[in-house]
PDB file of C-alpha atoms in Angstrom:
ATOM      1  CA  MET A   1      14.539  95.846  12.479  1.00 94.00           C
ATOM      2  CA  ILE A   2      15.564  98.796  14.625  1.00 94.00           C
ATOM      3  CA  GLN A   3      14.233  99.210  18.156  1.00 95.00           C
ATOM      4  CA  HIS A   4      13.171 102.741  19.062  1.00 95.00           C
ATOM      5  CA  ILE A   5      14.933 102.666  22.423  1.00 92.00           C
ATOM      6  CA  GLU A   6      18.246 101.813  20.698  1.00 95.00           C
ATOM      7  CA  ILE A   7      18.356 104.738  18.257  1.00 94.00           C
ATOM      8  CA  SER A   8      18.855 108.442  18.934  1.00 95.00           C
ATOM      9  CA  ALA A   9      16.202 110.957  17.927  1.00 93.00           C
ATOM     10  CA  ILE A  10      18.576 112.654  15.478  1.00 95.00           C
ATOM     11  CA  SER A  11      19.515 109.374  13.820  1.00 95.00           C
ATOM     12  CA  LEU A  12      15.859 108.332  13.639  1.00 94.00           C
ATOM     13  CA  ARG A  13      14.810 111.592  11.956  1.00 94.00           C
ATOM     14  CA  SER A  14      17.684 111.275   9.507  1.00 95.00           C
ATOM     15  CA  LYS A  15      16.735 107.698   8.563  1.00 94.00           C
ATOM     16  CA  ILE A  16      13.076 108.672   8.070  1.00 93.00           C
ATOM     17  CA  LYS A  17      14.046 111.690   5.960  1.00 94.00           C
ATOM     18  CA  ASN A  18      16.362 109.537   3.822  1.00 95.00           C
ATOM     19  CA  ARG A  19      13.579 106.919   3.510  1.00 93.00           C
ATOM     20  CA  GLU A  20      15.682 104.258   5.221  1.00 95.00           C
ATOM     21  CA  ILE A  21      12.724 103.692   7.572  1.00 95.00           C
ATOM     22  CA  SER A  22       9.244 103.387   6.081  1.00 94.00           C
ATOM     23  CA  PHE A  23       7.241 101.340   8.598  1.00 97.00           C
ATOM     24  CA  ALA A  24       6.861 101.097  12.362  1.00 97.00           C
ATOM     25  CA  GLY A  25       5.665  98.168  14.403  1.00 97.00           C
ATOM     26  CA  ASN A  26       4.684  97.073  17.876  1.00 97.00           C
ATOM     27  CA  LYS A  27       7.012  94.264  18.940  1.00 96.00           C
ATOM     28  CA  LYS A  28       4.636  92.936  21.624  1.00 96.00           C
ATOM     29  CA  LEU A  29       1.539  92.833  19.408  1.00 96.00           C
ATOM     30  CA  LYS A  30       3.501  91.943  16.228  1.00 97.00           C
ATOM     31  CA  ILE A  31       1.691  94.604  14.149  1.00 97.00           C
ATOM     32  CA  TYR A  32       3.328  96.939  11.628  1.00 97.00           C
ATOM     33  CA  GLY A  33       1.978  99.995   9.831  1.00 97.00           C
ATOM     34  CA  LEU A  34       2.724 103.349   8.285  1.00 96.00           C
ATOM     35  CA  LEU A  35       4.699 105.954  10.204  1.00 94.00           C
ATOM     36  CA  SER A  36       1.698 108.294   9.989  1.00 94.00           C
ATOM     37  CA  CYS A  37      -0.738 105.843  11.641  1.00 93.00           C
ATOM     38  CA  LYS A  38      -2.583 107.263  14.661  1.00 91.00           C
ATOM     39  CA  SER A  39      -2.538 103.879  16.398  1.00 87.00           C
ATOM     40  CA  GLY A  40       1.198 103.566  15.907  1.00 87.00           C
ATOM     41  CA  LYS A  41       1.882 107.017  17.290  1.00 87.00           C
ATOM     42  CA  ARG A  42       0.164 106.069  20.563  1.00 91.00           C
ATOM     43  CA  MET A  43       2.270 102.983  21.295  1.00 92.00           C
ATOM     44  CA  LYS A  44       4.912 102.987  23.995  1.00 94.00           C
ATOM     45  CA  GLN A  45       8.432 103.785  22.854  1.00 93.00           C
ATOM     46  CA  GLN A  46       9.855 100.585  24.370  1.00 95.00           C
ATOM     47  CA  ASN A  47       7.449  98.532  22.198  1.00 96.00           C
ATOM     48  CA  ARG A  48       8.147 100.390  18.925  1.00 96.00           C
ATOM     49  CA  VAL A  49      10.377  98.974  16.193  1.00 97.00           C
ATOM     50  CA  PHE A  50      11.135 100.287  12.709  1.00 97.00           C
ATOM     51  CA  PHE A  51      11.435  98.552   9.349  1.00 97.00           C
ATOM     52  CA  SER A  52      12.844  99.736   6.052  1.00 96.00           C
ATOM     53  CA  LEU A  53      10.620  97.463   3.955  1.00 96.00           C
ATOM     54  CA  GLU A  54       7.249  95.835   4.363  1.00 94.00           C
ATOM     55  CA  GLN A  55       8.875  92.505   3.506  1.00 96.00           C
ATOM     56  CA  GLU A  56      11.219  92.895   6.484  1.00 97.00           C
ATOM     57  CA  ALA A  57       8.220  93.227   8.807  1.00 96.00           C
ATOM     58  CA  ARG A  58       6.584  90.118   7.351  1.00 95.00           C
ATOM     59  CA  GLU A  59       9.825  88.135   7.680  1.00 96.00           C
ATOM     60  CA  ASN A  60       9.773  88.996  11.395  1.00 96.00           C
ATOM     61  CA  GLN A  61       6.217  87.573  11.694  1.00 95.00           C
ATOM     62  CA  PHE A  62       4.456  90.967  11.977  1.00 97.00           C
ATOM     63  CA  ARG A  63       0.963  91.465  10.536  1.00 96.00           C
ATOM     64  CA  PRO A  64      -0.385  94.596   8.799  1.00 97.00           C
ATOM     65  CA  CYS A  65      -2.261  97.238  10.802  1.00 96.00           C
ATOM     66  CA  GLY A  66      -6.026  97.188  10.356  1.00 94.00           C
ATOM     67  CA  HIS A  67      -6.279 100.992  10.550  1.00 94.00           C
ATOM     68  CA  CYS A  68      -3.664 102.367   8.165  1.00 96.00           C
ATOM     69  CA  MET A  69      -3.160  99.335   5.897  1.00 95.00           C
ATOM     70  CA  LYS A  70      -6.713  98.122   5.331  1.00 95.00           C
ATOM     71  CA  THR A  71      -6.052  96.357   1.993  1.00 94.00           C
ATOM     72  CA  GLU A  72      -2.965  94.506   3.256  1.00 95.00           C
ATOM     73  CA  TYR A  73      -4.762  93.627   6.502  1.00 95.00           C
ATOM     74  CA  LYS A  74      -7.684  92.125   4.579  1.00 94.00           C
ATOM     75  CA  LYS A  75      -5.287  90.052   2.448  1.00 93.00           C
ATOM     76  CA  TRP A  76      -3.499  88.875   5.612  1.00 92.00           C
ATOM     77  CA  LYS A  77      -6.783  88.029   7.317  1.00 92.00           C
ATOM     78  CA  ASP A  78      -7.992  86.090   4.250  1.00 93.00           C
ATOM     79  CA  GLY A  79      -4.731  84.129   4.265  1.00 85.00           C
ATOM     80  CA  LEU A  80      -3.372  85.597   1.039  1.00 74.00           C
ATOM     81  CA  ILE A  81      -0.222  86.981   2.678  1.00 67.00           C
TER      82      ILE A  81
END
């Protein structure tokens, strides 16, 4: 897990381009989603964290976003994840 406030913009862009970062999350709400999610783009920078894998987000007790990850969110809500 990488916190947005601890990484430079250049390094962040490089990691996204190289697919080292695939998901973003809100550390206060414990929600993760796709980098392209409109909800995720609106969150405060100090609350944003990045994950390389979906499994990494789940290991950190984050739940899927209900907007950009509808299928995963439904599975989580039904207790399947």
